[in-house]
Coordinates of C-alpha atoms and ligand atoms in Angstrom, one line a residue:
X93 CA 6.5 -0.3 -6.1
X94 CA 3.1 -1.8 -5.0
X95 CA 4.2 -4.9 -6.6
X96 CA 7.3 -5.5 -4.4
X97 CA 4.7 -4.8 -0.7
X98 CA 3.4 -7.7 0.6
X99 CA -0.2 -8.1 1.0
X100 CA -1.2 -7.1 4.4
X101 CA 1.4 -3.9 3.7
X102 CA -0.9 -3.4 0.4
X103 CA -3.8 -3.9 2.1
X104 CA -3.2 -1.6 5.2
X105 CA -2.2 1.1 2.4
X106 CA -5.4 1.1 0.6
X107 CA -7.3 0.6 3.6
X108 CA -5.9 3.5 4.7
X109 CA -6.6 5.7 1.3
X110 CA -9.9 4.3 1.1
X111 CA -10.7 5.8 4.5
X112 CA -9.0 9.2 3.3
X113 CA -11.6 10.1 0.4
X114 CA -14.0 12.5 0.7
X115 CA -16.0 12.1 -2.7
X116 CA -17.4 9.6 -4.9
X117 CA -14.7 10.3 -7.5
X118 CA -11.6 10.2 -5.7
X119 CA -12.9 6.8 -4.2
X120 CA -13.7 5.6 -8.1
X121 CA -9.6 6.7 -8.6
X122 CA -8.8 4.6 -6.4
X123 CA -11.0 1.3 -6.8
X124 CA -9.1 1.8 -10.3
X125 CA -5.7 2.0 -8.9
X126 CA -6.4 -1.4 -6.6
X127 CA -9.2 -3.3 -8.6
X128 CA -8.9 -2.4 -12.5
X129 CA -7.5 -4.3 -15.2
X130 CA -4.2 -3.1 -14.2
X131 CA -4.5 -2.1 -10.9
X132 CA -2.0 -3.5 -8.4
X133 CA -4.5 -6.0 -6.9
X134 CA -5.2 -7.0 -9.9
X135 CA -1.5 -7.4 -11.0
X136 CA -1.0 -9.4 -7.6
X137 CA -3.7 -11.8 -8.7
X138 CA -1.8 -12.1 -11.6
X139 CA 1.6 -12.4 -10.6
X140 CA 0.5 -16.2 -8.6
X141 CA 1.4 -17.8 -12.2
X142 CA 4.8 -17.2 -12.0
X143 CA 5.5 -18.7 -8.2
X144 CA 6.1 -22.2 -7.8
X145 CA 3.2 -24.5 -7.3
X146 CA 4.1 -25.2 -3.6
X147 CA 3.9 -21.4 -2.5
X148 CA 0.7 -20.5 -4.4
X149 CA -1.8 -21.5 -2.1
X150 CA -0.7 -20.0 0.6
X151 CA 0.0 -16.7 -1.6
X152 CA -3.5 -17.0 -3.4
X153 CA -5.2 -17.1 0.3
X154 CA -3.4 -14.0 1.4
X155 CA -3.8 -12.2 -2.4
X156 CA -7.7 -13.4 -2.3
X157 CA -7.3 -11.7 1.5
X158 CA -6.5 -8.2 0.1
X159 CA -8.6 -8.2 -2.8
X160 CA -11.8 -8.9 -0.1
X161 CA -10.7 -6.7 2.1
X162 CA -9.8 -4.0 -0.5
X163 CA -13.5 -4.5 -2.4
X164 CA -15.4 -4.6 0.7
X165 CA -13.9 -1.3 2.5
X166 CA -14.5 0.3 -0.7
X167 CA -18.5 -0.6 -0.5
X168 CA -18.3 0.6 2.7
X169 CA -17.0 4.1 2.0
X170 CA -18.8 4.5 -1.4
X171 CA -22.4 3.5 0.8
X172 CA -20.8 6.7 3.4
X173 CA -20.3 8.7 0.9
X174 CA -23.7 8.6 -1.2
X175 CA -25.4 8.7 1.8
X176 CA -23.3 11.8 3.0
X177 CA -24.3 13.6 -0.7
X178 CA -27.9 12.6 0.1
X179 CA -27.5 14.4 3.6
X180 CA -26.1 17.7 1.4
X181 CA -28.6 17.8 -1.5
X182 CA -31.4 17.3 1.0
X183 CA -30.0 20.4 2.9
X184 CA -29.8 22.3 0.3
X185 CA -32.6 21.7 -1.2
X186 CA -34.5 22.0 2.2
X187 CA -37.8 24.4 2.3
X188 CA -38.6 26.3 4.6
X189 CA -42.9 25.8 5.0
X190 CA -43.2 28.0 7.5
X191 CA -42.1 31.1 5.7
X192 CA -44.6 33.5 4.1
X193 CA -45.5 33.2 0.5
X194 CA -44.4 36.0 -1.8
X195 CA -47.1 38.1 -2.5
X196 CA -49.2 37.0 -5.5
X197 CA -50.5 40.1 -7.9
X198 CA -54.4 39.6 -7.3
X199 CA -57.6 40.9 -8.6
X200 CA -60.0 43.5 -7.3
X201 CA -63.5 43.2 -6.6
X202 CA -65.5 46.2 -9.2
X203 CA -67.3 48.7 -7.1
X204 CA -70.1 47.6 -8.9
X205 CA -69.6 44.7 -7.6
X206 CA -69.2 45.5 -4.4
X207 CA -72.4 47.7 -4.3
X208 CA -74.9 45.2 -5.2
X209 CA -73.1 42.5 -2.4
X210 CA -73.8 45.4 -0.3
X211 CA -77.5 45.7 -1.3
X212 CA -78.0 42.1 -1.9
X213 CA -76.5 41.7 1.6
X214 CA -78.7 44.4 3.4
X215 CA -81.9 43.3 1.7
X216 CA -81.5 40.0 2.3
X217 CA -81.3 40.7 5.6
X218 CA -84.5 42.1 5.8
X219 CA -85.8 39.0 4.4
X220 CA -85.8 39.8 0.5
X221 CA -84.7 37.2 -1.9
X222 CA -82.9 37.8 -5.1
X223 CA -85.4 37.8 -8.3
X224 CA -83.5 38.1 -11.7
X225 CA -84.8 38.7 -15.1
X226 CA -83.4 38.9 -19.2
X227 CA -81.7 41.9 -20.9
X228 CA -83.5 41.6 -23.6
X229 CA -86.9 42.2 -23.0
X230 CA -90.6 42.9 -24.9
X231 CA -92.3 45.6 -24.8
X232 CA -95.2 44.3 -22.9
X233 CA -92.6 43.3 -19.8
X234 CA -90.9 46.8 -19.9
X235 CA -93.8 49.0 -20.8
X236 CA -97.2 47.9 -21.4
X237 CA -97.7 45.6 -18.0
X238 CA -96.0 48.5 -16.3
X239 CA -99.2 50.9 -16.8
X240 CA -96.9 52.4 -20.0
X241 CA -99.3 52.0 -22.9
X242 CA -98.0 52.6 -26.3
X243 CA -98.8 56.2 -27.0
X244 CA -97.5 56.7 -23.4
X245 CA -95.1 60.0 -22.9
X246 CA -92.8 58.0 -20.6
X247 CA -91.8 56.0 -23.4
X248 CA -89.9 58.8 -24.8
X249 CA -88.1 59.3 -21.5
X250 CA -86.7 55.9 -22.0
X251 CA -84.6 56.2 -24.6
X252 CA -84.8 52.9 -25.8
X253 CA -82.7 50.4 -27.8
X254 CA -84.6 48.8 -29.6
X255 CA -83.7 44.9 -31.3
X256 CA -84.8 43.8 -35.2
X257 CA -88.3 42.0 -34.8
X258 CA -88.3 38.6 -34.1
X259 CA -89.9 37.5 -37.0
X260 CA -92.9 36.6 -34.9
X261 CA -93.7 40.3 -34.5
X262 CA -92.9 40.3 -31.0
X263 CA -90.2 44.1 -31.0
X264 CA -87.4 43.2 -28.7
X265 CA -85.5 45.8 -26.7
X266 CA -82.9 46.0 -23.9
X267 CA -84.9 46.9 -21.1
X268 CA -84.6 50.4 -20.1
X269 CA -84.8 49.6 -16.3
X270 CA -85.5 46.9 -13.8
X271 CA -89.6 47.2 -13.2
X272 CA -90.3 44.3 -15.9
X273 CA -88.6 41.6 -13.3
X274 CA -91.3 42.8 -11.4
X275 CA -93.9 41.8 -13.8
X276 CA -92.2 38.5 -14.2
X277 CA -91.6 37.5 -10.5
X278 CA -95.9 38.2 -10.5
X279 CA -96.8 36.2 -13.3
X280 CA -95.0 33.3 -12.4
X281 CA -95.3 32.8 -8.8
X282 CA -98.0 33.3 -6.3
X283 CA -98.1 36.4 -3.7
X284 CA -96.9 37.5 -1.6
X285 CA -93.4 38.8 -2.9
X286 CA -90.4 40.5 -1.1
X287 CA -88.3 40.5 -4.2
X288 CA -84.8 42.8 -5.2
X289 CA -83.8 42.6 -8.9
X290 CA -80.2 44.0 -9.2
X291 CA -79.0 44.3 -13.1
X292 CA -78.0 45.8 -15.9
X293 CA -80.3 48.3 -17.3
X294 CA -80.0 50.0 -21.1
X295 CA -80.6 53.6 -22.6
X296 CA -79.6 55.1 -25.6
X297 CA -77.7 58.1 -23.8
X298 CA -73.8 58.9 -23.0
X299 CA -72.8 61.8 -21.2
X300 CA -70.6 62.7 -18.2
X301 CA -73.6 61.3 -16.1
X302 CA -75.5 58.7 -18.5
X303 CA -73.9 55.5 -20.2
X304 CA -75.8 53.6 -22.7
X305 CA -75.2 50.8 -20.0
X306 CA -75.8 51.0 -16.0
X307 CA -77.1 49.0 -13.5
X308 CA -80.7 49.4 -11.2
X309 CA -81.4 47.4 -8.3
X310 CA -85.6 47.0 -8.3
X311 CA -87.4 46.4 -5.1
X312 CA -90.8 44.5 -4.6
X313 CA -92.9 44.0 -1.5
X314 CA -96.6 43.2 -1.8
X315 CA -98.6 41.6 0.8
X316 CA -102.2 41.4 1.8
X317 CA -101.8 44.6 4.1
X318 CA -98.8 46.4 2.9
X319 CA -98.8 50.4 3.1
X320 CA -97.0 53.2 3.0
X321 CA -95.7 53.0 6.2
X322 CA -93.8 49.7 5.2
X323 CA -92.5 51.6 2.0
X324 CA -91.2 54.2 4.5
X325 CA -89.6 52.6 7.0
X326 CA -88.0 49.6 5.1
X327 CA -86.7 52.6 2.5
X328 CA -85.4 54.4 5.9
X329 CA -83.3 51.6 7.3
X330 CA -81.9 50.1 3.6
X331 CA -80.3 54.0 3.4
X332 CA -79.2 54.3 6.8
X333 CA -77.4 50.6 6.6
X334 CA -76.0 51.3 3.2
X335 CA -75.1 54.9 3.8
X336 CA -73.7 53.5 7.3
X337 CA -75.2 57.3 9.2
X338 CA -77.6 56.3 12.4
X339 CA -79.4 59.2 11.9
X340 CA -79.6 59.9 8.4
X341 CA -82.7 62.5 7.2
X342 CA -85.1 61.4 4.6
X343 CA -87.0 63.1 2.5
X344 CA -90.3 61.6 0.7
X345 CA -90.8 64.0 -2.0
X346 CA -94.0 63.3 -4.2
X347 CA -93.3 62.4 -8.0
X348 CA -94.6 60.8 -10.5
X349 CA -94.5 57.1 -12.3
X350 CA -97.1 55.5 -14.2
X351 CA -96.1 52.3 -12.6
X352 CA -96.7 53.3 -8.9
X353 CA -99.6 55.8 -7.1
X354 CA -98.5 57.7 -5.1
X355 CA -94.8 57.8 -6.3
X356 CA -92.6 59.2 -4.4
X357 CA -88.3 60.4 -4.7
X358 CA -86.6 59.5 -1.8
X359 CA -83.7 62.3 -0.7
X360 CA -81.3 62.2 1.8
X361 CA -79.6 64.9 3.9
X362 CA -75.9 66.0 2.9
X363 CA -74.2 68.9 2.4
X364 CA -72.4 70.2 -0.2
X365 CA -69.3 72.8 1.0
X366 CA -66.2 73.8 -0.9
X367 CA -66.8 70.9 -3.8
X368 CA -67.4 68.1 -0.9
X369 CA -70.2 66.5 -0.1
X370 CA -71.0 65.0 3.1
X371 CA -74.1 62.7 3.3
X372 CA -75.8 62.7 6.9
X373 CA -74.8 65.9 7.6
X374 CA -76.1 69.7 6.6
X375 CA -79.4 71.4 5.3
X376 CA -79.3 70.2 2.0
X377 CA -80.8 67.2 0.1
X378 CA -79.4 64.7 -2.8
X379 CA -82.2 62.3 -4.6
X380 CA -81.5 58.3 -4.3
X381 CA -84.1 56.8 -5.4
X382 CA -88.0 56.4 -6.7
X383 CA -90.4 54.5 -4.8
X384 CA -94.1 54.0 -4.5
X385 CA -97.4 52.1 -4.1
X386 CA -97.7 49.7 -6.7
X387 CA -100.2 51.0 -9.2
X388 CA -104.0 48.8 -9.3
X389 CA -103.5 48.4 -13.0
X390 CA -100.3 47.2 -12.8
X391 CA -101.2 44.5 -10.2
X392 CA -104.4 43.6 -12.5
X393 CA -102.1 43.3 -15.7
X394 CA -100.9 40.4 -13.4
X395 CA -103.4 38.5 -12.6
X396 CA -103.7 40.0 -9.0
X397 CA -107.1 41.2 -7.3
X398 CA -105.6 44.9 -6.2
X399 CA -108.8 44.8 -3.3
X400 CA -106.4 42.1 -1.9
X401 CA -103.1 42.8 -2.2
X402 CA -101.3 45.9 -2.6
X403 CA -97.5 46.8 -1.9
X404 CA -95.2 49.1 -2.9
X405 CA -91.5 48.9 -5.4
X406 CA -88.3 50.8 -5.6
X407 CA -85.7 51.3 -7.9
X408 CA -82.7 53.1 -7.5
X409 CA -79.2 53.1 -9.4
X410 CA -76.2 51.1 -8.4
X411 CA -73.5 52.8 -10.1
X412 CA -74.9 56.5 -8.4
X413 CA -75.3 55.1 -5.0
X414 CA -71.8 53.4 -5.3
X415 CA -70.3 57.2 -6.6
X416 CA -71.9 58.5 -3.6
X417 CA -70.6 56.2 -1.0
X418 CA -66.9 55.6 -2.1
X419 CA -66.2 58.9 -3.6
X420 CA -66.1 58.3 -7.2
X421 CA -66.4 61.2 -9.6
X422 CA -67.0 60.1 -13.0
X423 CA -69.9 57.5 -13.7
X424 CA -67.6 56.4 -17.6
X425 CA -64.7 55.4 -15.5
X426 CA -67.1 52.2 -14.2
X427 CA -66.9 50.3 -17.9
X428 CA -63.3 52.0 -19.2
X429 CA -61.4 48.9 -17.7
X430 CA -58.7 51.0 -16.4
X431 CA -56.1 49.1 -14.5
X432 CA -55.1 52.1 -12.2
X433 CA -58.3 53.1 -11.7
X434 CA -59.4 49.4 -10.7
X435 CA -56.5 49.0 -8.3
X436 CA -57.3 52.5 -6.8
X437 CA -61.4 52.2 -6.4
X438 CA -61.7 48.1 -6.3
X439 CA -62.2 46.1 -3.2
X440 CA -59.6 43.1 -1.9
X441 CA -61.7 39.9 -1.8
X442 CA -61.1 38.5 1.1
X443 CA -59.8 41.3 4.0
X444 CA -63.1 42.4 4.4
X445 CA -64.9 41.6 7.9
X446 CA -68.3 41.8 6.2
X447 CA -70.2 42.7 3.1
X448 CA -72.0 45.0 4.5
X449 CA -69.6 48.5 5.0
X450 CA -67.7 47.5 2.4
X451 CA -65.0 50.4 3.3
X452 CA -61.6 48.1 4.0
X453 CA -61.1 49.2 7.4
Ligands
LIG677 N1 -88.1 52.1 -12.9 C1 -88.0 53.4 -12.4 C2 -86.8 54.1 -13.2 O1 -86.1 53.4 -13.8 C3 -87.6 53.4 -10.9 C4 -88.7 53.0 -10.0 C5 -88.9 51.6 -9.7 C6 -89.7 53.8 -9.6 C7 -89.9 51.2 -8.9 C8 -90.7 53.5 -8.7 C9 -90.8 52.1 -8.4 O2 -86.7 55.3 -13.1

């Protein structure tokens, strides 16, 4: 029927479905219909061979009229209508930055962790810097330097693992507590020291309260006029700060080390009612740590003049203090890995306001 329309009809008629269609296809189905190898454009084109010479001019102008018009309007609409899609997708597709981000499953700081940040952070800020020694130690560094001579009866205390030689007939071990990084820090660098040593310490016992593996945290101040006063007060504020009681009670209880004279056992108050405990408060008293003067030989087995400086060391355990202060009953469930109990006793990295009090609050 097309064929028998005269071009400007044609042409108004596509113009006019060009304009009507709303998508990339439909327009295609129509550039077809007009433009393609049959389409009725096309066929106009065509159909000049038949007319007689003096009318095809004119009639090529007006066909070469439509087929402009025609190809041009569809350009038009086709650059409409991929720009309109672009407009969609990008709507679609649009993301919202502002919204919050699902939360991600994350990790948990160990109390163990946690506890020595704690330390590390309360004795550093009474001006101690972290000192750090091996696992595997000799018995000279653990024992002998320490005033613990070979036929010594705290060496059966110790339990100790102890490693194959090293061919060089030095006998390894895993050291049985922190003291020998005191040794070290006083052989290698010049006095005076205000030194903790947190770590992991070794004895070959497992019970409800012992694991082969646990972790110390060794003090170290010595000085030209250090005394017990020093030993006593720094000991006084470290509990108070970690314990995070104003007035907690002390007790200085004498004991015995072969590494320190006098030695002391530092207690603190609590009480114990109905299977609770409650530290700060009450008559009764729960042992923290040992403490003492750093024994003469000790500081001559390193080089020091003891008429010069003197000082005094702690050592206490992490994984008890840490039981004590967060509630944990039973010392194995540190190293079993559990997931739950992880979740349950672990500390969120980065909601905490300091690292001292560690309680998320
Ligand atoms: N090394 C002692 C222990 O493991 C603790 C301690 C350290 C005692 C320093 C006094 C001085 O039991």
């Amino acid at each position: 029927m097309a064929d028998l329309e005269t071009p400007e009809k044609l042409t108004v008629d596509l113009l006019a479905e060009i304009a009507g269609v709303s998508d990339l296809a439909s327009l295609e189905a129509v550039r077809i219909r007009a433009l393609g190898q049959n389409g009725v454009v096309t066929r106009l084109m065509k159909g000049l061979a038949a007319l007689p010479p003096e009318e095809r001019k004119a009639q090529g102008q007006a066909n070469n009229a439509v087929k402009r018009a025609v190809s041009q309007a569809i350009e038009t609409r086709k650059g409409a209508l991929d720009a309109a899609a672009l407009e969609a997708r990008l709507a679609e597709e649009r993301i919202d930055v502002t919204l919050p981000v699902r939360p991600e499953a994350t990790g948990f700081i160990h109390p163990i962790s946690q506890t020595m940040d704690e330390l590390m952070a309360i004795f550093g800020e009474m001006g101690f810097t972290v000192a750090e020694g091996p696992d595997v130690e000799d018995d000279f560094h653990n024992f002998t330097a320490l005033n613990i001579p070979e036929d010594h009866p705290a060496r059966q205390m110790h339990d100790t693992f102890y490693l194959p030689s090293d061919g060089a007939g030095t006998a390894k071990l895993l050291r049985t507590h922190t003291s020998p990084v005191q040794i070290r820090t006083m052989m290698s660098t010049p006095p005076p020291y205000r030194i903790i040593a947190p770590g992991r310490t070794y004895r070959c016992d497992s019970d409800i309260t012992h694991t082969p593996m646990f972790h110390q945290i060794e003090g170290l101040v010595i000085d030209k006029a250090t005394h017990m006063g020093h030993l006593k007060g720094c000991l006084e504020d470290f509990c108070r700060a970690y314990f995070e009681v104003d007035d907690l009670p002390l007790r200085f209880r004498p004991s015995y080390f072969p590494f320190t004279e006098p030695s002391c056992e530092v207690d603190i108050g609590c009480a114990r009612a109905g299977g609770e405990l409650r530290i700060g408060a009450g008559d009764d008293w729960l042992e923290i740590l040992g403490a003492g003067m750093v024994h003469p030989n000790v500081l001559v087995n390193c080089g020091l003049d003891p008429g010069v400086w003197q000082g005094f060391a702690f050592g206490l355990g992490i994984e008890r203090v840490a039981m004590l202060k967060y509630g944990i009953p039973d010392l194995r469930t540190f190293f079993e890995s559990d997931i739950r109990w992880l979740s349950h006793y672990g500390f969120a990295a980065l909601d905490q306001p300091s690292l001292v009090g560690g309680l998320a609050r």
